[in-house]
Structures are given as C-alpha cells and as structure tokens.
Amino acid sequence: MTDASLFESLDLTAEDNAGGDLPVRSPIDGATIAQVRQANAADVPAMVARAQAAFAAWREVPAPRRGELVRLLAEELRAAKPALAALVTREAGKITAEGLGEVQEMIDICDFAVGLSRQLHGLTIASERPGHRMAETWHPMGPCAVITAFNFPVAVWSWNAALALVCGDPVIWKPSEKTPLTALATMRIAQRALRRFGADAPEGLLQLAVGGAGLGQALAASPAVPIVSATGSTRMGRALAPVVAARFGRAILELGGNNAMIVAPSADLDLAVRAIVFSAVGTAGQRCTTLRRLIVHRSVREPLLQRLRAVYAGLPLGDPRAPGTLVGPLIDADAVARMQAALARAQADGGVVHGGQAVTQGVPAGGAYVRPALVEMPAQTAVVREETFAPLLYVMAYDTLAEAIALHNDVPQGLASCIFTLDLREAETFLAAAGSDCGIANVNIGPSGAEIGGAFGGEKETGGGRESGSDAWKGYMRRQTSTVNYSTRLPLAQGVRFDV
C-alpha cells in the first residue's frame, strides 16, 4: 500500500499531510511522509475554553451513556485496525505484528471502559452518629490533557481517553511531534464515533494539539486543566511535574523504566530466553517496559549467555513491514547515536559488548537500524543505572537472592520487573515488601507486554502514576465524602458536645 492510499483510507487529507511546518519522517527509510501544521502555546487558551464548555455538558450525561461513545469508538477502531496499524508501522517503525497489537490494545481498553461506565461506584460507610448515612462518591473532574510519546503513539492516548470519557472528562491530546500522523488518523476515527453518537457529545470533547514541548508546558500550566497525564522521559517529567504541582493540579506521570530480570538457578532457561529476547529487542528496545538489565545467577550465567549470543546473532532485522522481521529501526539517527555513546561508556567500565553496530546493508537506505546489543558487565555502573532507549541489554552475575534483589532495586527507576525461578520461596520473596520495588512485578514472564486489566505504572523516577486497568479510573475523578442526617437530632462526631 502506498503512503497516499494509506492516508486516504484513514481520512487524512492533503491539508493533513502537506504544507505544514512540521516534517514527519519515517524511521524505516528516513523519508519525509508528511508536512503537518503545528499549534502553538497561544492556541491553548481557546482549546481549554472549548474543553471547559464541553465538560459542563458532558458531566451531566449519565456514565453508561458516556460508555456508549467509547463502545462506538471501539467499533470504529476494529474497522480501521489494519490501516491504523500500518500507519503506526510507517511512522513509528514498529513491526507489523506490534502495530496490530497496539491498535488491539486501544480496542481492549475501550471494551474495559464500556464495562467500567456502569461500575464507577463509591462506598457506603458506617457512621458513628445515629440517624446518619455516610457515603463516598466519585464525580467528573474536568478537562484532561494527555501528552504521549512516540513509542506507543496511539495506545497510550486510548488508555487515558477511554477512561477519561466514561469518567466525564473531555480530553486534549498533545502527541509526540515525531508521530503526529497516527494522532491525526486516530482523531478521524474518533470523529466517526462522535457522529454516530449524536448530539449528546458536545463540541470540544476530544481535541488534538500537534506541536512541540511548549504546547505541553502551556497545558500543564493551565489552571483550567485539572488533570495532566504525561508519558515520556524522566527529564520531561521533571520539567512538567513542578508546573502542575505549583497550581495544585493532578499529574499522572509515566516516565522512565530501567527494567530488570533475575534468572535464578532453577529457572526454565528455554522459557527465559524467549522472554528475554522479546522483552529486550521488541519495538527495537523502545518500550518503557523494555528489559535493560539481566541479573543472572553465576551458576547459569554462561549457559544462558551462550544461548542469547546465538539468538541475537540470527535476529531478523530490517524493514518492519517485511514478513519475518523481528527488529525494526530506532526512531531516528539521534537514538542510534545515544546507543553508541552508552556502549562506549559501558566498554570503558569494563563491559564486553556483543553486537550494537549500526546497520546499513540489507535494510532500507536512510533508516535508523542497529544490531541489538548484549553487554557483559562486571558491575552495575553509572551507565547501567541510566535508561538508554534502545535494544541494549546489560548482563550481570549474582550469588545470593538478597544480592540480586539489592542490585535490581539499586536504580532510580521503578517501572517493571521479573524473576525466572521454579522455587516458590524465591518467587514469593521477589513479590514481597522487601522484594521488587517496581509498580509491575512478574514471575516467569518478562517485564513487557502488560495487559490492560491491570493498573500500569511505576514508582521512583517512573513518576508514580497509574493508567489503564484496575482502579486507575480514580485518577480521572474527584472523590466526595457526604453525610446525610435523617434524624431529628444533631449529634457531633467524636462525642463532642456543643450546646447552644
């Protein structure tokens, strides 16, 4: 399918992909596939005003009716899945299977949110005062700004938007300037659902703001945007979070990850190898949940490394649209340069590097291709403790489980983690309070591939936010505790007497 026919199938017009001031380059071949118009910080007040007006109407729509809009969105996403997935591949460089998986993730969270729309329940609380009823309820909170990164250009928006919509909140989306076309296409799909839904959906309910960091800063600074959900680097979070906090807004932050796997002596190595490779090189190492540190018991380190070196040497790398490709390009040449710089630092620290070379032969010219790297490290040095957004896996040895957990936790980030073991005590220790300090902890599966049913997010420099499943919906609503006195008396709590 040509770019032009792909754009047409997604209702992307000539105005969307030509004549703008933001060039969109595909990491597959470096080609400029569109020139998109940008908004700027001066446009934000008008967008926020539209969102506020939409909120006044949308919060009055019953939650199950709001869920109907999300159900229609899921239907439109199902119909557009092949085309939208192909655009994800073209613009972000994901292999075909992962592009399809990302759109399926959008559909799955919509299905989750539809059911949720009938379960936004609070609590009835026993009151100590006779003739009183105390309850906790949840109410819509207001416009929600969603700032997303290039690596999941559409799924992360859906995690937030599906929940925000059923919770009664309008959404303003600021996508990565590296992947604006997928955002434009998603909004076209959403507009189809809005048209089918009818007049109950106010104008300004879903908006898109394409542009650079200044847009995100303006949204973060607006006191009329009570929720800011931002996914990206820890550096971005450090710039944005104080702005939101200064006005007492609510920030949902999904930032860096430096995820590790512990491989114990009892581990099923066949299973571990499959999990390691998918987690470390899938999406060319550009997931926030990518496996970046492998902590292996000394007794199984060499057998495991032998297997990994053999698998890494034969990984099919190239055009992500080609059948059989498992490793596509990095997002751009800067990402390749950062990976090379990290490898040089690792070597200076005594690391032994396998792979990691830039690839120009047998791949589309102009693309940002690199061979995934395994790096045997003598210790967890400074470069290992940093997140490098690339297929770069550091391998370290341990002797005791306590040592492994200490090594595992000794990084600033705290997103995803896992252990491979057949020892029940080791597994439970890893999941206990003194075990993994991450928001996600797995046993005998890798750190990547989280399902939407669970809350997604992490601790420390990962930001502490939660998106997607479980009770993450509470981040998009305000809690209200209420007491009703249906008696003829006015007793006070705590036995206080105040007679007048």
XYZ file of C-alpha atoms in Angstrom:
500
model
C 0.000 0.000 0.000
C 1.376 3.416 -0.943
C 1.554 6.248 1.562
C -1.112 8.121 -0.379
C -3.584 5.237 -0.362
C -2.881 4.574 3.314
C -3.547 8.207 4.188
C -6.744 8.190 2.128
C -8.053 5.085 3.888
C -7.691 6.921 7.215
C -9.327 10.154 6.023
C -6.034 12.030 6.130
C -6.465 14.821 3.611
C -3.922 16.859 1.696
C -4.235 19.516 4.391
C -3.114 16.949 6.976
C -0.038 15.714 5.151
C 1.275 18.657 3.142
C 2.015 22.332 3.568
C 2.636 22.356 7.313
C 5.760 23.376 9.182
C 6.398 20.050 10.965
C 8.109 17.413 8.783
C 7.162 13.818 9.609
C 9.969 11.396 8.789
C 9.610 7.629 8.744
C 12.323 5.762 10.648
C 12.044 2.976 8.053
C 13.798 4.916 5.300
C 14.148 8.481 6.557
C 11.609 9.704 4.007
C 9.510 12.774 4.767
C 5.999 11.361 4.515
C 4.082 14.471 5.534
C 4.323 18.144 6.496
C 1.904 18.710 9.360
C 0.644 22.011 10.705
C 1.501 22.754 14.316
C -0.385 24.569 17.000
C 1.445 26.752 19.497
C 1.079 27.832 23.106
C -1.086 30.780 22.082
C -3.716 28.340 20.808
C -4.038 26.576 24.170
C -6.423 29.003 25.970
C -9.059 28.630 23.238
C -8.717 24.839 23.290
C -9.055 24.806 27.074
C -12.118 27.039 26.886
C -13.760 24.611 24.448
C -12.890 21.727 26.769
C -14.377 23.558 29.762
C -17.599 24.193 27.870
C -17.709 20.543 26.833
C -17.164 19.483 30.443
C -20.198 21.445 31.633
C -22.374 19.366 29.311
C -20.570 16.001 29.341
C -20.539 15.618 33.135
C -24.364 15.699 33.044
C -24.550 12.784 30.590
C -25.103 9.514 32.518
C -21.945 7.427 32.725
C -23.452 4.388 30.904
C -24.415 6.721 28.059
C -20.851 8.058 28.023
C -19.743 4.449 27.778
C -21.776 4.104 24.591
C -19.478 6.607 22.891
C -16.457 4.536 23.885
C -18.209 1.403 22.583
C -18.687 3.103 19.222
C -15.030 4.168 19.261
C -14.048 0.515 19.723
C -16.199 -0.444 16.740
C -14.546 2.179 14.550
C -11.097 1.074 15.725
C -11.901 -2.521 14.828
C -12.873 -1.454 11.331
C -9.755 0.703 10.924
C -7.324 -1.656 12.650
C -5.299 -2.797 9.599
C -4.888 0.719 8.237
C -4.107 2.399 11.556
C -1.621 -0.363 12.418
C 0.072 0.117 9.044
C 0.412 3.835 9.781
C 1.912 3.049 13.208
C 4.488 0.910 11.415
C 5.208 3.577 8.806
C 5.508 6.459 11.254
C 6.981 4.789 14.365
C 8.844 1.860 12.767
C 7.135 -0.955 14.660
C 6.998 -4.378 13.039
C 3.605 -5.310 11.617
C 2.628 -7.605 14.496
C 3.378 -4.909 17.068
C 1.497 -2.265 15.106
C -1.555 -4.515 15.047
C -1.065 -5.259 18.733
C -1.014 -1.576 19.585
C -4.358 -0.957 17.901
C -5.775 -4.067 19.591
C -4.685 -2.537 22.887
C -6.813 0.510 22.037
C -9.804 -1.741 21.372
C -9.227 -3.677 24.592
C -9.144 -0.580 26.802
C -12.325 0.676 25.145
C -14.037 -2.623 25.965
C -12.778 -2.340 29.549
C -14.031 1.238 29.834
C -17.503 0.378 28.500
C -17.997 -2.061 31.370
C -16.458 0.420 33.770
C -19.067 3.025 32.813
C -21.607 1.050 34.868
C -19.231 0.499 37.807
C -17.998 3.930 38.865
C -19.075 3.101 42.380
C -18.110 4.518 45.747
C -18.738 3.274 49.286
C -21.372 3.364 51.983
C -19.591 3.976 55.278
C -20.926 3.219 58.754
C -21.472 6.438 60.664
C -20.864 6.691 64.406
C -23.781 9.133 64.689
C -27.326 7.724 64.995
C -29.649 8.567 62.133
C -26.834 9.493 59.760
C -25.740 7.952 56.477
C -22.215 8.485 55.230
C -21.139 7.735 51.652
C -18.257 8.228 49.265
C -18.999 9.098 45.650
C -16.925 9.912 42.570
C -17.582 12.801 40.202
C -16.106 14.015 36.885
C -13.108 16.254 37.445
C -12.664 18.359 34.313
C -10.565 18.609 31.147
C -7.696 16.132 30.944
C -4.521 16.864 28.979
C -2.884 13.730 27.578
C 0.765 14.037 26.500
C 2.087 10.931 24.731
C 5.423 9.633 23.449
C 6.429 8.279 20.036
C 6.938 4.665 21.074
C 3.232 3.965 21.670
C 1.805 6.729 19.510
C -1.873 5.771 19.848
C -2.318 3.164 22.593
C -1.369 5.448 25.469
C -3.872 8.074 24.321
C -6.585 5.398 24.393
C -5.609 4.261 27.901
C -6.318 7.784 29.086
C -9.095 8.866 26.733
C -11.305 5.795 27.177
C -11.221 6.167 30.956
C -11.496 9.949 30.941
C -14.537 9.860 28.653
C -16.526 7.419 30.772
C -15.479 9.358 33.875
C -16.984 12.520 32.379
C -13.826 14.391 31.337
C -13.018 15.993 27.955
C -9.562 15.244 26.536
C -6.925 17.460 24.887
C -4.203 15.325 23.277
C -0.644 16.536 22.710
C 1.095 13.695 20.821
C 4.821 13.397 20.216
C 5.910 15.672 17.405
C 7.651 12.590 15.969
C 4.341 10.764 15.428
C 1.576 13.288 14.675
C 0.066 11.420 11.711
C -1.128 8.483 13.799
C -2.723 11.008 16.174
C -4.493 12.768 13.294
C -5.732 9.422 11.977
C -6.976 8.393 15.421
C -8.921 11.632 15.725
C -10.536 10.955 12.339
C -11.606 7.543 13.642
C -12.914 9.133 16.852
C -14.881 11.675 14.811
C -16.715 8.823 13.084
C -17.744 7.528 16.506
C -18.799 11.022 17.607
C -21.014 11.440 14.545
C -22.707 8.123 15.240
C -23.142 9.001 18.903
C -25.085 12.163 18.183
C -25.870 15.413 19.938
C -25.034 14.229 23.474
C -21.335 14.653 22.625
C -20.504 18.362 22.924
C -18.099 20.169 20.628
C -14.617 20.208 22.121
C -14.953 16.831 23.841
C -11.906 15.410 22.025
C -9.232 17.795 20.756
C -5.768 17.425 19.245
C -2.824 19.803 19.712
C 0.114 18.944 17.425
C 3.364 20.663 18.300
C 6.428 20.808 20.479
C 7.212 20.987 24.169
C 5.776 24.493 24.507
C 2.286 23.103 23.971
C 2.740 20.591 26.753
C 4.061 23.273 29.087
C 1.077 25.519 28.334
C -1.371 22.713 29.048
C 0.487 21.847 32.244
C 0.325 25.472 33.391
C -3.394 25.973 32.726
C -5.414 26.054 35.977
C -8.475 25.057 33.928
C -6.902 21.659 33.136
C -7.139 19.762 36.438
C -5.576 16.532 35.121
C -2.354 16.205 33.128
C -1.362 12.689 32.105
C 2.141 12.652 30.629
C 4.119 9.747 29.239
C 7.765 10.186 28.299
C 11.237 10.583 29.717
C 12.111 11.366 33.307
C 13.627 14.607 32.007
C 10.252 15.591 30.584
C 8.539 14.693 33.850
C 10.948 16.846 35.843
C 10.077 19.827 33.663
C 6.322 19.253 33.700
C 5.515 17.973 37.197
C 6.528 21.132 39.131
C 4.376 23.245 36.797
C 1.316 21.113 37.539
C 2.124 20.905 41.235
C 2.549 24.685 41.537
C -1.140 25.131 40.750
C -2.176 22.028 42.741
C -3.204 20.132 39.616
C -3.160 16.354 39.347
C -0.313 14.788 37.371
C -0.429 11.188 36.154
C 3.191 10.506 35.213
C 4.537 7.516 33.262
C 8.255 8.179 32.909
C 11.485 6.192 32.598
C 11.982 2.494 33.099
C 15.218 0.553 33.693
C 13.669 -2.869 33.969
C 15.433 -5.997 35.147
C 15.023 -9.765 35.131
C 16.546 -12.040 37.748
C 17.348 -15.527 36.425
C 17.624 -17.982 39.312
C 19.410 -21.358 39.326
C 16.115 -23.231 38.976
C 14.873 -21.132 36.039
C 13.452 -22.738 32.916
C 16.123 -21.394 30.554
C 14.154 -22.156 27.400
C 11.302 -20.022 28.693
C 13.707 -17.360 29.962
C 15.465 -16.998 26.605
C 12.177 -16.405 24.776
C 11.084 -13.839 27.361
C 14.456 -12.082 27.353
C 14.588 -11.684 23.588
C 11.024 -10.392 23.222
C 11.401 -8.028 26.187
C 14.834 -6.719 25.203
C 14.564 -6.288 21.428
C 10.823 -5.936 20.770
C 9.919 -2.461 19.485
C 13.698 -2.169 18.899
C 14.154 -1.715 22.642
C 11.963 1.396 22.679
C 9.346 0.390 25.232
C 9.234 1.906 28.702
C 8.991 -1.734 29.868
C 11.919 -2.972 27.738
C 14.258 -5.364 29.538
C 17.512 -3.469 30.064
C 19.257 -5.370 32.879
C 19.694 -9.138 33.165
C 20.802 -10.320 36.616
C 21.803 -13.992 36.318
C 22.887 -16.472 38.951
C 26.551 -17.283 38.429
C 25.807 -20.988 38.029
C 23.673 -20.458 34.916
C 25.272 -17.312 33.520
C 27.461 -18.924 30.844
C 24.846 -21.411 29.528
C 22.313 -18.593 29.275
C 24.754 -16.196 27.600
C 25.705 -18.834 25.024
C 22.062 -19.221 24.044
C 21.465 -15.498 23.936
C 24.516 -14.778 21.815
C 23.354 -17.371 19.293
C 19.804 -15.979 19.166
C 20.984 -12.363 18.925
C 23.319 -13.218 16.032
C 20.415 -14.532 13.988
C 17.722 -11.964 14.757
C 15.888 -10.915 11.551
C 16.481 -7.161 11.320
C 15.209 -4.793 8.664
C 12.118 -3.249 7.132
C 9.376 -3.717 9.771
C 6.786 -4.253 7.017
C 8.598 -7.325 5.684
C 7.340 -10.767 6.782
C 9.575 -12.354 9.388
C 11.258 -9.149 10.582
C 11.543 -9.048 14.376
C 13.664 -5.928 14.838
C 12.817 -2.731 13.016
C 14.518 0.670 13.160
C 15.080 3.051 16.021
C 13.017 6.219 15.800
C 15.850 8.339 14.350
C 19.609 8.771 13.974
C 19.858 10.532 17.345
C 18.608 7.358 19.050
C 21.345 5.361 17.312
C 23.945 7.887 18.456
C 22.752 7.680 22.066
C 23.000 3.901 21.965
C 26.561 4.059 20.566
C 27.549 6.525 23.276
C 26.159 4.236 26.006
C 28.050 1.265 24.561
C 31.292 3.258 24.575
C 30.758 4.155 28.239
C 29.985 0.509 29.082
C 33.200 -0.634 27.390
C 35.153 1.983 29.334
C 33.669 0.477 32.513
C 34.982 -2.974 31.559
C 31.948 -4.242 29.688
C 32.222 -6.822 26.889
C 29.953 -5.840 24.010
C 28.296 -8.282 21.620
C 26.510 -6.572 18.723
C 25.351 -2.970 18.827
C 26.644 -1.933 15.404
C 24.740 0.433 13.155
C 23.367 -1.488 10.156
C 23.280 -0.077 6.630
C 23.408 -3.223 4.487
C 20.277 -5.261 3.754
C 17.987 -2.617 5.209
C 16.170 0.334 3.617
C 18.572 3.193 2.913
C 18.129 6.158 5.217
C 16.654 4.172 8.111
C 17.916 4.111 11.702
C 18.886 0.436 12.063
C 21.152 -1.060 14.701
C 22.072 -4.570 15.790
C 20.715 -5.358 19.311
C 23.493 -5.473 21.892
C 24.364 -7.758 24.784
C 26.862 -6.250 27.218
C 28.547 -8.369 29.895
C 29.167 -6.012 32.792
C 31.458 -6.558 35.801
C 29.189 -4.378 37.963
C 26.180 -2.068 37.830
C 27.991 1.096 36.827
C 26.533 4.552 36.226
C 25.664 3.862 32.586
C 23.750 0.724 33.585
C 21.701 2.734 36.068
C 20.557 5.055 33.275
C 17.814 4.288 30.766
C 19.035 4.124 27.169
C 16.042 3.864 24.830
C 17.479 1.221 22.515
C 17.950 -2.588 22.263
C 20.795 -2.644 24.771
C 20.826 -5.367 27.445
C 23.355 -5.334 30.300
C 24.169 -8.734 31.846
C 25.430 -9.080 35.433
C 26.019 -12.021 37.782
C 24.869 -12.649 41.357
C 25.436 -15.252 44.084
C 22.528 -14.840 46.533
C 18.923 -13.781 46.033
C 19.359 -10.936 48.522
C 22.254 -9.648 46.415
C 20.171 -9.935 43.249
C 17.224 -8.009 44.714
C 19.536 -5.295 46.055
C 21.110 -4.958 42.601
C 17.690 -4.989 40.990
C 16.378 -2.145 43.181
C 19.545 -0.040 43.028
C 18.409 2.154 40.120
C 16.450 5.427 40.138
C 13.581 3.994 38.086
C 10.868 1.606 39.285
C 8.552 0.510 36.495
C 8.633 -3.206 35.592
C 10.489 -6.229 36.909
C 10.507 -10.020 36.826
C 12.147 -13.173 38.111
C 12.501 -16.557 36.452
C 12.503 -19.282 39.065
C 10.766 -22.546 39.889
C 11.459 -22.026 43.598
C 8.267 -20.877 45.361
C 10.202 -19.195 48.152
C 12.248 -17.146 45.700
C 9.151 -16.131 43.751
C 7.246 -15.023 46.830
C 10.277 -13.209 48.236
C 10.571 -11.255 44.991
C 6.891 -10.230 45.206
C 7.010 -9.388 48.925
C 7.505 -5.978 50.540
C 11.273 -6.480 50.678
C 11.423 -7.697 47.068
C 10.981 -5.775 43.837
C 10.309 -2.072 44.358
C 8.592 -1.682 40.984
C 4.978 -0.986 40.087
C 4.923 -4.180 37.994
C 6.473 -7.434 39.236
C 6.187 -10.722 37.326
C 7.214 -14.331 37.817
C 8.241 -16.445 34.815
C 7.198 -13.827 32.280
C 9.163 -10.797 31.109
C 8.582 -7.182 32.153
C 6.973 -6.248 28.818
C 3.509 -6.984 27.469
C 1.300 -5.720 30.300
C -2.411 -6.442 29.929
C -4.892 -3.597 30.116
C -6.785 -5.198 33.021
C -4.075 -4.250 35.496
C -3.082 -0.748 36.523
C 0.038 0.294 34.607
C 2.757 2.428 36.152
C 5.748 2.538 38.455
C 7.496 4.186 41.361
C 10.520 6.424 41.983
C 11.606 8.246 38.804
C 8.909 6.432 36.860
C 6.565 9.001 38.385
C 4.066 7.051 40.488
C 1.175 7.359 38.002
C -1.279 4.615 37.100
C -3.132 4.195 33.813
C -5.277 1.565 32.112
C -6.968 -1.094 34.280
C -7.861 -1.901 37.883
C -8.902 1.312 39.698
C -6.766 3.668 37.593
C -10.075 5.360 36.684
C -9.998 7.113 40.049
C -7.205 9.332 38.734
C -9.713 10.985 36.399
C -12.381 11.733 39.013
C -12.763 13.638 42.254
C -13.742 11.898 45.476
C -16.535 13.298 47.623
C -17.457 12.144 51.124
C -21.003 13.090 52.089
C -23.121 12.689 55.225
C -26.898 12.857 55.375
C -28.651 13.439 58.710
C -32.127 11.936 58.519
C -32.723 12.168 62.289
C -34.225 14.997 64.366
C -31.079 15.467 66.410
C -27.607 16.878 65.701
C -25.037 14.629 67.416
C -21.402 15.522 66.774
C -18.644 13.119 65.908
C -16.044 12.058 68.475
C -18.599 12.655 71.223
C -18.062 16.420 71.149
C -20.749 18.433 72.989
C -21.528 21.972 71.855
C -24.832 23.059 73.355
C -26.233 26.416 72.384
